[in-house]
Tab-separated table of C-alpha atoms in Angstrom:
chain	number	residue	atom	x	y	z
Q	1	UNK	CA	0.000	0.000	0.000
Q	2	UNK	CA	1.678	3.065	-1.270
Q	3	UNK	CA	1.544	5.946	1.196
Q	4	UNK	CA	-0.826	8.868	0.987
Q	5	UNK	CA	0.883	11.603	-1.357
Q	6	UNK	CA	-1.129	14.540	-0.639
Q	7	UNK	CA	-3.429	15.230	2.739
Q	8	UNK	CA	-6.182	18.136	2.807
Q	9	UNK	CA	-4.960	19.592	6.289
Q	10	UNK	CA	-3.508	22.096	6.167
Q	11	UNK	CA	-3.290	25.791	4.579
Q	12	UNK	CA	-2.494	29.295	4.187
Q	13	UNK	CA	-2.736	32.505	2.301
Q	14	UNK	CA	-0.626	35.706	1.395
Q	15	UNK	CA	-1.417	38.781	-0.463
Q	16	UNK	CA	0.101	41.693	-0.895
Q	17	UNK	CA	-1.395	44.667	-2.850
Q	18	UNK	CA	0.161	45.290	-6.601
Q	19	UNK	CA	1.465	48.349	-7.490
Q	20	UNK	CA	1.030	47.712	-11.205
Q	21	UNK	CA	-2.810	46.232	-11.396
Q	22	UNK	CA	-1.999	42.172	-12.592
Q	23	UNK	CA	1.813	42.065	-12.406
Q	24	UNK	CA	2.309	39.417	-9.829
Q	25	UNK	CA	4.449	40.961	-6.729
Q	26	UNK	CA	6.988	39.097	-4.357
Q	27	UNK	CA	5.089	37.385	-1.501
Q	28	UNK	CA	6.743	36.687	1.757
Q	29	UNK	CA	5.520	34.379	4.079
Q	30	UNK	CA	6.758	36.434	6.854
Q	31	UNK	CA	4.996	40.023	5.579
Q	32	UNK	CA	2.141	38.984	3.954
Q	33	UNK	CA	0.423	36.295	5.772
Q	34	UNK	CA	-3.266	36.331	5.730
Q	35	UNK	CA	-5.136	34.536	8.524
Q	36	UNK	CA	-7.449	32.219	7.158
Q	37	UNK	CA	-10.998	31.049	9.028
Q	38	UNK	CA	-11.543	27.558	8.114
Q	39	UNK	CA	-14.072	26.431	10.669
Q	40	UNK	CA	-13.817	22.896	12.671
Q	41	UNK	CA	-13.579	20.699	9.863
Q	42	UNK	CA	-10.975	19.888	7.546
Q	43	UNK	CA	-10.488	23.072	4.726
Q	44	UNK	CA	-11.652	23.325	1.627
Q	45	UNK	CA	-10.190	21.824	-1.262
Q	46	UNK	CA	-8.973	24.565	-4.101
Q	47	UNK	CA	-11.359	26.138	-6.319
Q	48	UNK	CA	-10.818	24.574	-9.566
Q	49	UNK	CA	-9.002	26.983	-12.554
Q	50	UNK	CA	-12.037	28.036	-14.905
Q	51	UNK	CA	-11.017	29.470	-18.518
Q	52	UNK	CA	-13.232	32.317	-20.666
Q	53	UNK	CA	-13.017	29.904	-23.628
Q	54	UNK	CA	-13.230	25.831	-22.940
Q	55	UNK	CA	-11.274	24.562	-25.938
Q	56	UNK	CA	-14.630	23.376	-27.882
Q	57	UNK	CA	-14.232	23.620	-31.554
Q	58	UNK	CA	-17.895	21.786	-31.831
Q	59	UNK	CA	-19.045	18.808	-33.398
Q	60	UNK	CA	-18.155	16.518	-36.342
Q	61	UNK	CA	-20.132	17.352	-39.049
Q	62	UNK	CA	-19.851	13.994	-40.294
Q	63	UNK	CA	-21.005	12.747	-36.854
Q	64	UNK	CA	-22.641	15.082	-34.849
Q	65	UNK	CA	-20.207	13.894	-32.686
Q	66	UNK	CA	-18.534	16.683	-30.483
Q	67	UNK	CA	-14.750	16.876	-32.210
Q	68	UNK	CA	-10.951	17.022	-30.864
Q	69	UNK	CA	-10.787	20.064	-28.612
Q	70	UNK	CA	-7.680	23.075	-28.764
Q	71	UNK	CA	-6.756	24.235	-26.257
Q	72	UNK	CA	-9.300	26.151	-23.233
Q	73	UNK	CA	-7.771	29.555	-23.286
Q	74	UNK	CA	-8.667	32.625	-20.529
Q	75	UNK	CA	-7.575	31.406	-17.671
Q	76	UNK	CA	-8.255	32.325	-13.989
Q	77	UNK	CA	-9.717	31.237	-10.744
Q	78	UNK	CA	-12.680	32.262	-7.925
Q	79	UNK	CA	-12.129	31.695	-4.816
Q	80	UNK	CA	-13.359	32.340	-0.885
Q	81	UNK	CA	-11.055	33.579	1.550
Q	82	UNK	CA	-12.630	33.708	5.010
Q	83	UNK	CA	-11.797	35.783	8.128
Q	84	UNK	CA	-12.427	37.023	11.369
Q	85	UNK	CA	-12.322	41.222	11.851
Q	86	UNK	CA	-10.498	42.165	14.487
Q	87	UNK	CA	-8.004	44.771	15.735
Q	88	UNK	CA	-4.398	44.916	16.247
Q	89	UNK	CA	-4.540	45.211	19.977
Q	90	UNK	CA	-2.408	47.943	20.706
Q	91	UNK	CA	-3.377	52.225	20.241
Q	92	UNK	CA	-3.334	53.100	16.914
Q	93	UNK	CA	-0.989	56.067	17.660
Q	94	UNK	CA	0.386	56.314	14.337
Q	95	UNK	CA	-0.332	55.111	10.631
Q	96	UNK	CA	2.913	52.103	11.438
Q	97	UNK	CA	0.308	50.490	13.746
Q	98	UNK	CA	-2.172	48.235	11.666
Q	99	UNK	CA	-4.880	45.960	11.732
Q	100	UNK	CA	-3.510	42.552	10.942
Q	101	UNK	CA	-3.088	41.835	6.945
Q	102	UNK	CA	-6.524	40.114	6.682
Q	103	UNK	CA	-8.688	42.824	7.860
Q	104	UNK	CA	-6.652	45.439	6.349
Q	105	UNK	CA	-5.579	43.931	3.333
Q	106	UNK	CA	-8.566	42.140	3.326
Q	107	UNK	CA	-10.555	45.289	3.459
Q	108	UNK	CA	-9.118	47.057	0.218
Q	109	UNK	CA	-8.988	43.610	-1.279
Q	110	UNK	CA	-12.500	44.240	-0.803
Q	111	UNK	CA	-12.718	47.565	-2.855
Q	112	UNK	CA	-12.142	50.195	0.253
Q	113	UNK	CA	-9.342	52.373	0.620
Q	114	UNK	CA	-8.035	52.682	4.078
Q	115	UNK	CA	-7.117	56.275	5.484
Q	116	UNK	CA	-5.606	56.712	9.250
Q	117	UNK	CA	-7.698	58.915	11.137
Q	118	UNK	CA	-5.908	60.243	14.634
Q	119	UNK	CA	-6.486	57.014	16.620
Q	120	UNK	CA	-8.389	54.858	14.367
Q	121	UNK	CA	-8.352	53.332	10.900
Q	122	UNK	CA	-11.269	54.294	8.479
Q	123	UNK	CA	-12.384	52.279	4.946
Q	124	UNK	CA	-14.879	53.543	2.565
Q	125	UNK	CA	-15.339	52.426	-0.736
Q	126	UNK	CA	-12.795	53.422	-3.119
Q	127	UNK	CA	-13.311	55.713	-5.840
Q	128	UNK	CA	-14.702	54.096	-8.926
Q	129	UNK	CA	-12.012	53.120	-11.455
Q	130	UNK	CA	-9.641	53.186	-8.803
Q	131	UNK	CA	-9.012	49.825	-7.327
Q	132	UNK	CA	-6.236	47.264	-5.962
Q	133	UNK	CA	-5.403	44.336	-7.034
Q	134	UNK	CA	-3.441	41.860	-5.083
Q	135	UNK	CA	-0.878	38.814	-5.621
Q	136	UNK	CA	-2.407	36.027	-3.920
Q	137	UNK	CA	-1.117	32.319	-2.994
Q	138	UNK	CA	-3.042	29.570	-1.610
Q	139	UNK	CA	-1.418	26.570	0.094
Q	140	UNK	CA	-3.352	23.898	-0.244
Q	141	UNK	CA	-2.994	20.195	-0.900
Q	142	UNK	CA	0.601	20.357	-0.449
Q	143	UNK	CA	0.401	22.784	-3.636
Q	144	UNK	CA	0.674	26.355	-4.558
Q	145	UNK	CA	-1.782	27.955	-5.934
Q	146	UNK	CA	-0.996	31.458	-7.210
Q	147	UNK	CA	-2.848	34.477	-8.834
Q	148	UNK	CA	-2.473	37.911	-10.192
Q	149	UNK	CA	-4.723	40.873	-10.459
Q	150	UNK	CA	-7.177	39.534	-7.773
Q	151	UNK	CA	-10.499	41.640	-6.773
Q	152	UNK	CA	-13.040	40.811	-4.534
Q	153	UNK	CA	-16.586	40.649	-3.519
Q	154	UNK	CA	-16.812	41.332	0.216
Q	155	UNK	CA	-19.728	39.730	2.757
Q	156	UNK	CA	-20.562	38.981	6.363
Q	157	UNK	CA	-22.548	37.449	8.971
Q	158	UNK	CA	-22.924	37.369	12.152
Q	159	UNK	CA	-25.594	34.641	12.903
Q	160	UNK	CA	-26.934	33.923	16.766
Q	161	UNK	CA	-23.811	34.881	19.358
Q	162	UNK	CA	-21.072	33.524	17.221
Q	163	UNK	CA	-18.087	35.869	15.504
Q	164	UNK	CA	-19.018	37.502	12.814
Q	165	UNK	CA	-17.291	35.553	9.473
Q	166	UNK	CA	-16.066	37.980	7.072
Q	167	UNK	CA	-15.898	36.618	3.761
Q	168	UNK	CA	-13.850	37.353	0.331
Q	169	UNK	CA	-14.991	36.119	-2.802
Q	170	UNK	CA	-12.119	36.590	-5.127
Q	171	UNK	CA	-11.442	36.448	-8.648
Q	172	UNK	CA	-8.083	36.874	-10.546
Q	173	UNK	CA	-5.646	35.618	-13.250
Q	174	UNK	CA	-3.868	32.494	-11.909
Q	175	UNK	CA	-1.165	30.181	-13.292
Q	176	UNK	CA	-1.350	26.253	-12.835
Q	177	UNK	CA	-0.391	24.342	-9.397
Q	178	UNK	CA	3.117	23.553	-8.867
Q	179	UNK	CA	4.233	21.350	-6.014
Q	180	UNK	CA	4.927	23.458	-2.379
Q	181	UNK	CA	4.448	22.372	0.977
Q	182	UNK	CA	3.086	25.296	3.159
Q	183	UNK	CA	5.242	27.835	4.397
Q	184	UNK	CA	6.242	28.722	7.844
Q	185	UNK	CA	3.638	32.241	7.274
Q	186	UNK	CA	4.173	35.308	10.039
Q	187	UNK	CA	0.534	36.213	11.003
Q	188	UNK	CA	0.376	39.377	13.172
Q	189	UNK	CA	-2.175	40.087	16.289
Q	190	UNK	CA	-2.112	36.514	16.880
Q	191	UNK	CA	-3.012	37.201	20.696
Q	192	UNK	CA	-5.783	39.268	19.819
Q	193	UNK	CA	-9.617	37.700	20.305
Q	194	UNK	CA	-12.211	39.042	17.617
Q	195	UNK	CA	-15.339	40.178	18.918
Q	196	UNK	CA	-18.333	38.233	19.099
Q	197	UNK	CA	-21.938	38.927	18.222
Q	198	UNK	CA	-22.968	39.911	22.055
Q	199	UNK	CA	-23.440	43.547	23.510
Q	200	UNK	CA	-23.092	44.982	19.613
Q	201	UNK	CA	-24.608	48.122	19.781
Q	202	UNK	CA	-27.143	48.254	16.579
Q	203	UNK	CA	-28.684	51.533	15.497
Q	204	UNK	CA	-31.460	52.175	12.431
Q	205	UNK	CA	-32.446	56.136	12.695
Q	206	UNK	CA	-33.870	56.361	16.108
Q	207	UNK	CA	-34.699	52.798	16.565
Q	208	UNK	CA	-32.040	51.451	19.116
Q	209	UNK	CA	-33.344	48.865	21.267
Q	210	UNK	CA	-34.096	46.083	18.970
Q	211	UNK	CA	-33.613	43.074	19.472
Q	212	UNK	CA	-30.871	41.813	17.026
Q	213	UNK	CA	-30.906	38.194	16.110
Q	214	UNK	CA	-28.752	38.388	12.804
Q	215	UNK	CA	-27.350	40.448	10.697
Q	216	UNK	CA	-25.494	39.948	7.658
Q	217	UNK	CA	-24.144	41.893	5.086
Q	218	UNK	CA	-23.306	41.719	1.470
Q	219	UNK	CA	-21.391	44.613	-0.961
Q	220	UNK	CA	-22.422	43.093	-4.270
Q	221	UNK	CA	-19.342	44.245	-5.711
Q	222	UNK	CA	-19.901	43.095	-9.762
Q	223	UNK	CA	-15.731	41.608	-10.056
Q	224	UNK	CA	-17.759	39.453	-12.916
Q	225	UNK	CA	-16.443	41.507	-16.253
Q	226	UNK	CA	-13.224	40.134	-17.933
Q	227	UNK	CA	-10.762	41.505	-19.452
Q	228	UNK	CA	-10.099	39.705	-22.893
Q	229	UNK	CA	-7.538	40.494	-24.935
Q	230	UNK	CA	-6.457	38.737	-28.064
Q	231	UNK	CA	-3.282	40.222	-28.285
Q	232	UNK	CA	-1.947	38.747	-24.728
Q	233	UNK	CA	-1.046	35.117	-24.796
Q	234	UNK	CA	-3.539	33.069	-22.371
Q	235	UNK	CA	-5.935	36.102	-23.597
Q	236	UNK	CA	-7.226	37.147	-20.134
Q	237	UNK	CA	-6.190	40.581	-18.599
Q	238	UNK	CA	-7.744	39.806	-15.128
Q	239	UNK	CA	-11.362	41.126	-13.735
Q	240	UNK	CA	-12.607	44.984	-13.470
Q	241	UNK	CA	-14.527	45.489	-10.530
Q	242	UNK	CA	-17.771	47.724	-11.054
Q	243	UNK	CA	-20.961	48.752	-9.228
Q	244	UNK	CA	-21.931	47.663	-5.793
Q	245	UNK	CA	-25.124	47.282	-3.811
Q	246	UNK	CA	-23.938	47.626	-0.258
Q	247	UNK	CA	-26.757	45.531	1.771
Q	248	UNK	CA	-27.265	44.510	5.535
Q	249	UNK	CA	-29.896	42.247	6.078
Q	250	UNK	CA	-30.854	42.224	9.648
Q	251	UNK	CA	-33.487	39.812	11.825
Q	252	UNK	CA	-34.934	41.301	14.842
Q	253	UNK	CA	-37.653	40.691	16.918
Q	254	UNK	CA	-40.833	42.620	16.002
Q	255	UNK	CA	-41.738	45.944	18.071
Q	256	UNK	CA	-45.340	47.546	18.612
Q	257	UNK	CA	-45.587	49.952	15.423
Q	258	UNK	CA	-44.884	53.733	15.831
Q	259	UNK	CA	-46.263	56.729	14.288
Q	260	UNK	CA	-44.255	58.801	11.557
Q	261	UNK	CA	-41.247	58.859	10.812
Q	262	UNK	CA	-41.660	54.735	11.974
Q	263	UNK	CA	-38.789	54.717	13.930
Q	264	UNK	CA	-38.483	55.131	17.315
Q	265	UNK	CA	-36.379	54.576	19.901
Q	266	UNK	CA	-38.022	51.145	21.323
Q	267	UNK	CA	-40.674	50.581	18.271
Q	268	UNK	CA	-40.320	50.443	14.480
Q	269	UNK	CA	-43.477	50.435	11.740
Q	270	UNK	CA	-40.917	48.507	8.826
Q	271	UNK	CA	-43.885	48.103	6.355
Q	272	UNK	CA	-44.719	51.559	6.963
Q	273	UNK	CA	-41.045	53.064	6.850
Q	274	UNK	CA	-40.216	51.131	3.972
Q	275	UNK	CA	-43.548	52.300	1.789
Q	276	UNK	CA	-42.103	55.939	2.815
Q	277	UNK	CA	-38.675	55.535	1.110
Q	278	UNK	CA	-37.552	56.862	4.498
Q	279	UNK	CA	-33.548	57.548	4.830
Q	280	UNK	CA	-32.319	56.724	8.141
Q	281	UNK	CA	-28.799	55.624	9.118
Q	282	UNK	CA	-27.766	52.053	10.041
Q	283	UNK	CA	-24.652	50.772	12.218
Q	284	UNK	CA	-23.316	48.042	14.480
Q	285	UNK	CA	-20.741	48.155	16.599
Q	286	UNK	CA	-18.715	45.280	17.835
Q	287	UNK	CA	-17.160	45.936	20.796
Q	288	UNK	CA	-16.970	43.546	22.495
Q	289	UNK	CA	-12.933	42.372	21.760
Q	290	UNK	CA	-11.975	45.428	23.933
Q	291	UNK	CA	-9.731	48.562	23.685
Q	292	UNK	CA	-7.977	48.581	20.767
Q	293	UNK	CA	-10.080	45.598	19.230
Q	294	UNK	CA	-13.366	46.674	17.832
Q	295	UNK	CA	-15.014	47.832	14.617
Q	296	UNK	CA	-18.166	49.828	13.587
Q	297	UNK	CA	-19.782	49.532	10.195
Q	298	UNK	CA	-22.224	51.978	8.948
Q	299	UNK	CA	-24.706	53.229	6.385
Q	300	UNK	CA	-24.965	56.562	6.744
Q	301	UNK	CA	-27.713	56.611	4.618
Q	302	UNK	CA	-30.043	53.986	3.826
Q	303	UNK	CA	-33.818	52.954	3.058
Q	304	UNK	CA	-35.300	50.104	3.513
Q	305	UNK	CA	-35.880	47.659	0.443
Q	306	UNK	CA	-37.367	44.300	1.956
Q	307	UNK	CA	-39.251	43.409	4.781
Q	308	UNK	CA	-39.284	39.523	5.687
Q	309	UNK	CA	-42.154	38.937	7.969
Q	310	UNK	CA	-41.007	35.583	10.228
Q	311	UNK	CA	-40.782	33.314	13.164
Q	312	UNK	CA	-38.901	31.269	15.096
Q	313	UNK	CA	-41.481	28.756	16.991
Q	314	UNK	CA	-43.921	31.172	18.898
Q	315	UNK	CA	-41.888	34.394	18.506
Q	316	UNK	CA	-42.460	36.863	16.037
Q	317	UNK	CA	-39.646	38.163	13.768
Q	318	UNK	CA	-39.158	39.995	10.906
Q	319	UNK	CA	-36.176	40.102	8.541
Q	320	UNK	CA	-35.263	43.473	7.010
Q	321	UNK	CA	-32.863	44.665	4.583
Q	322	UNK	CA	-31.630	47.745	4.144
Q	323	UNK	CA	-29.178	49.172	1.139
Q	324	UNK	CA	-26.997	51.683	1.372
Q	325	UNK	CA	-27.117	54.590	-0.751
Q	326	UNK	CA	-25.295	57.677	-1.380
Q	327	UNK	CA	-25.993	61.384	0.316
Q	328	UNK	CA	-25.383	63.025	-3.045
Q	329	UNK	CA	-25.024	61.865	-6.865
Q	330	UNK	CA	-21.119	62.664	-6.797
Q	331	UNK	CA	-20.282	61.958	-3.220
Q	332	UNK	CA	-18.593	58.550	-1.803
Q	333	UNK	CA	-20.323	58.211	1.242
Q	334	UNK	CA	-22.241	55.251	1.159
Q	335	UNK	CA	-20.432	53.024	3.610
Q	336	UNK	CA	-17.847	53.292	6.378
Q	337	UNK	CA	-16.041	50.924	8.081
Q	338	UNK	CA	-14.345	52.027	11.434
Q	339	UNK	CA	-11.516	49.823	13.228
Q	340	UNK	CA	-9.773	51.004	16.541
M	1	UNK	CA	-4.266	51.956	-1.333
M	2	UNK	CA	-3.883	54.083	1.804
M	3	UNK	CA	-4.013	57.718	2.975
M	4	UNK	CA	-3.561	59.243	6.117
M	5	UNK	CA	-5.549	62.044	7.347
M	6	UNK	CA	-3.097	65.351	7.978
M	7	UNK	CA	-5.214	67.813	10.237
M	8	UNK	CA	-4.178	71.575	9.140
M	9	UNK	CA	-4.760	74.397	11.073
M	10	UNK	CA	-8.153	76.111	9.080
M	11	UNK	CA	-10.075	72.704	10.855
M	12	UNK	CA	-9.803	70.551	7.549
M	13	UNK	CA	-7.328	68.397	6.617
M	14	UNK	CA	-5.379	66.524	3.303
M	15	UNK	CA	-5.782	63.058	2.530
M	16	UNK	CA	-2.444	62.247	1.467
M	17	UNK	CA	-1.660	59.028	-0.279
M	18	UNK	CA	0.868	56.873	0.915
M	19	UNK	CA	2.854	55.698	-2.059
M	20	UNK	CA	2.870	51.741	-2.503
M	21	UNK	CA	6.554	51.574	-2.242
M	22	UNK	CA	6.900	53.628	1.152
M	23	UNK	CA	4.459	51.068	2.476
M	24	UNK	CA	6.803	48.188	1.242
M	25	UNK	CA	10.434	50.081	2.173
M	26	UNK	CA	10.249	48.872	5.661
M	27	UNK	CA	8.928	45.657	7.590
M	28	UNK	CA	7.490	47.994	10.834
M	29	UNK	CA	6.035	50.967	8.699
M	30	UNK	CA	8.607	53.235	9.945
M	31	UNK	CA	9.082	54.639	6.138
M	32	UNK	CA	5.633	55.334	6.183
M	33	UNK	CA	5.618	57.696	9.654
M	34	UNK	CA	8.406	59.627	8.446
M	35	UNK	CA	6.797	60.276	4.755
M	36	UNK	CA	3.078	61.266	6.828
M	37	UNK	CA	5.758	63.320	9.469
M	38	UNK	CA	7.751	65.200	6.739
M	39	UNK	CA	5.435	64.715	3.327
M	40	UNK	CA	6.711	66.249	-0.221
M	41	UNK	CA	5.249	69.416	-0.322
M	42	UNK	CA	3.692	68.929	-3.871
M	43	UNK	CA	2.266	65.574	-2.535
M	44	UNK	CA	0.629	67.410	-0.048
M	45	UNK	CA	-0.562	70.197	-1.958
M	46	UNK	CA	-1.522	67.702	-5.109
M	47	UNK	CA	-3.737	66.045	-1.671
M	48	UNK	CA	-7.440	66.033	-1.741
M	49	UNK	CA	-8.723	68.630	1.216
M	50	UNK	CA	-11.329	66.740	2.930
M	51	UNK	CA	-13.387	67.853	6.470
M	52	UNK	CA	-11.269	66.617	9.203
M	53	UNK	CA	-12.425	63.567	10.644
M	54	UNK	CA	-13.781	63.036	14.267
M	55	UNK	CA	-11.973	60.591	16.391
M	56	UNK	CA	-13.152	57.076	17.223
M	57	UNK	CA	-14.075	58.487	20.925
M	58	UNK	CA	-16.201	60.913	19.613
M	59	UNK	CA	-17.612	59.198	16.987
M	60	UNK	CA	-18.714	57.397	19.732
M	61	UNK	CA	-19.934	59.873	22.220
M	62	UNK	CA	-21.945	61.649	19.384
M	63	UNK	CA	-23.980	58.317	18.564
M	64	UNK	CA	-24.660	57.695	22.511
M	65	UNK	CA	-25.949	61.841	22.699
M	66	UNK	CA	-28.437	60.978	19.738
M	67	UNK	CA	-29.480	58.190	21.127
M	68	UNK	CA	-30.115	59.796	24.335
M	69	UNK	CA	-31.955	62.382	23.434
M	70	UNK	CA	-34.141	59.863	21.206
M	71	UNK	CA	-34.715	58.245	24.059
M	72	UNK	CA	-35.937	61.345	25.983
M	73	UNK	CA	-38.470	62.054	22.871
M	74	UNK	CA	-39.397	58.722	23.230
M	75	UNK	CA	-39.958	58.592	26.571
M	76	UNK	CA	-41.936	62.076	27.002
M	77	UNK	CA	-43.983	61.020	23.348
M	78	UNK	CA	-44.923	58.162	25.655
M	79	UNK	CA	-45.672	59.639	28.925
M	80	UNK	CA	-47.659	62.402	26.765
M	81	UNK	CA	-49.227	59.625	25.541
M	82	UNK	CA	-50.478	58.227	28.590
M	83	UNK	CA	-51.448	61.074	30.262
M	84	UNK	CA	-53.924	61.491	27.334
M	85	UNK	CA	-55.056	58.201	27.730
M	86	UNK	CA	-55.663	58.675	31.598
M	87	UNK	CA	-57.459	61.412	30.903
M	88	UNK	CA	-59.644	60.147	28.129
M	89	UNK	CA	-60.587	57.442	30.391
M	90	UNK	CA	-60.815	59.598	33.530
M	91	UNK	CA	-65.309	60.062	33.306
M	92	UNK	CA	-65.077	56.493	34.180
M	93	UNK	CA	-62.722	55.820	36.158
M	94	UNK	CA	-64.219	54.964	39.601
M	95	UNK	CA	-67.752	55.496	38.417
M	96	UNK	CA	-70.141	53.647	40.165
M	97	UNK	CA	-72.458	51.455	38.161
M	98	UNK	CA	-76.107	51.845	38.558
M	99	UNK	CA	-77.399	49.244	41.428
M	100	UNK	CA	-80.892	50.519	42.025
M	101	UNK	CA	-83.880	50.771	39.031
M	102	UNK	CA	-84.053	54.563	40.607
M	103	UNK	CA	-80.437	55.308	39.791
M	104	UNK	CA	-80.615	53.443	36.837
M	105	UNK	CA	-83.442	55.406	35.564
């Protein structure tokens, strides 16, 4: 019996930010580490390579059978990269002190832009056509898996008292697997605890005593459009990221109804708010890590698009969702992500 | 990409990118403090002037002062709310029903 070659136990990421949008940078396992959530089980096996063209040339005509393929040309791979926000766990007295490389890589992976703000870090969306992309490598399978030009979608939730997962749905050109056992990766703020879903402070207007049972969010950043180009051998120039819907979708217990404007302090009228395209802020804060280790993410504007009427057993629920929309046609304000 | 937030003295401040390659020069970000201490002057004029930002602290102590005083409104909406209740109820509160066909008549 020949031993086992290859075990699914193990892996790791790194990324580091390009400064040329697809041309792969150096990563170091000691800079760039990326600290990966993989749950209790074992991890996930890679995400296969995909290509923009599969190689069919059709069928025989002779036949109708389907006939000798080329070559499948365009290739790249999606992905999921999941983490867990947290801080670095010491004052943020100057821009050298950072949020470890998941969160705040992570976070312009995402399509924010960080700026250092006094004692705290700040991300909002990053101006439209100007994005990062990153270098990424998986270790996986006793393999290396690496990619250029890689964008992401960016999503979380935060369902009953757990941590909030944090989750990266990446695209980007990648070249095939070579054999590479997994590096001996430097991840920082190791000793730092992320914050779980209890004593989150959750605001919508002037509604701020619900009761919060889950909240997730979604960006619905579009990293879907490829960039073909028959004059570059392989033929794909990577993903450009577009519009995004910035979403939370929140289940709360349901309130007496309240009078205009809906929302009230102990008592919201969601049906009512919702039919009145009312613009109220939303935010949750997770503070619950401690000094140095917590994280606010807002809407400063949004309306309310769905309401989800629902139960669990004898208790009566209802599932909103709110999206995010800017204060003015030319100002980037729709979202803000605060970590200090 | 990243920017630090420079306060200047008319209460606004410049958004000043940090250049990739000052990020990378050195392991403990010690490149980048010096560029946000001692910034190329036409990097920081060539920086976007933005309002300056409030601090985490009083992000913080702004939310808890809205909420407060929402809670107030709340809280006097409802006692206004009650009192007009207690008084809209008031004829017959305590009113003794009829017993006899005399007082009932």
């Amino acid at each position: 019996m020949p031993a086992v070659a290859k075990f699914n136990q193990v892996t790791g990421f790194l990324a580091k930010v390009e400064t040329v949008n697809g041309t792969a940078v150096t990563l170091d396992a000691a800079a760039d580490g990326m600290n990966a959530y993989i749950g209790d089980g074992d991890p996930a096996p890679p995400e296969s390579l995909e290509y923009t063209f599969d190689g069919s040339i059709g069928n025989a005509p002779g036949t109708m059978a389907p006939q000798l393929r080329t070559t499948p040309n365009g290739r790249f791979r999606k992905g999921k990269f999941q983490f867990l926000l947290k801080g670095s766990g010491a004052e943020y007295t100057s821009s050298s002190v950072v949020p470890p490389n998941e969160v705040h890589r992570g976070l312009v992976m995402g399509g924010y832009v960080a700026t250092f703000v006094t004692d705290h870090w700040e991300y909002i969306p990053a101006s439209h056509g100007a994005f990062s992309s990153f270098t990424l490598r998986q270790y996986i399978h006793g393999e290396l898996w690496e990619q250029a030009g890689v964008v992401a979608d960016l999503s979380y939730e935060s369902s009953g008292l757990g941590v909030p997962i944090w989750t990266l749905d990446y695209a980007g050109n990648a070249t095939l697997p070579t054999e590479g056992a997994l590096a001996s990766i430097t991840y920082q703020a190791t000793g730092v605890i992320p914050s779980v879903a209890s004593a989150i402070v959750g605001t919508f207007g002037n509604f701020t005593g619900a009761v919060i049972r889950k909240v997730s969010f979604k960006r619905n950043r579009n990293i879907d459009t490829a960039r073909i180009n028959q004059q570059l051998a392989g033929g794909h120039a990577g993903f450009v990221p577009g519009r995004t819907m910035p979403t939370f979708e929140v289940e709360i217990e349901k309130t007496a109804f309240t009078t205009t404007p809906f929302h009230a302090s102990s008592a919201l009228n969601p049906d009512a708010l919702r039919e009145a395209a009312i613009s109220i802020p939303v935010s949750f804060e997770y503070e619950s890590g401690g000094t140095y280790n917590q994280w606010t993410h807002s809407f400063p504007q949004a309306q309310l698009t769905n309401v989800q009427h629902s139960n669990d057993g004898p208790l009566a629920t209802v599932t909103l969702s709110f999206a995010a929309h800017a204060s003015t046609p030319s100002a980037n304000d729709a979202e803000l992500i605060l970590v200090y | 990409m990243e920017y630090v937030l420079i306060p200047q003295k008319d209460g606004t401040a410049k958004r000043l990118p940090i250049p990739q390659e000052i990020i990378d020069a050195t392991a403990d970000r010690s490149a980048v403090v010096a560029y946000v201490r001692n910034p190329p002057k036409a990097a920081l004029d060539a920086a976007e002037t933005v309002p300056m930002q409030p601090t985490a602290s009083q992000r913080r102590a702004e939310a808890k002062k809205h909420a407060d005083a929402h809670a107030a409104a709340d809280k006097k909406a409802a006692a206004d709310r009650e009192a007009a209740l207690k008084a809209s109820v008031a004829p017959y509160v305590n009113h003794k029903p009829a017993t006899t066909e005399q007082e009932r008549t």
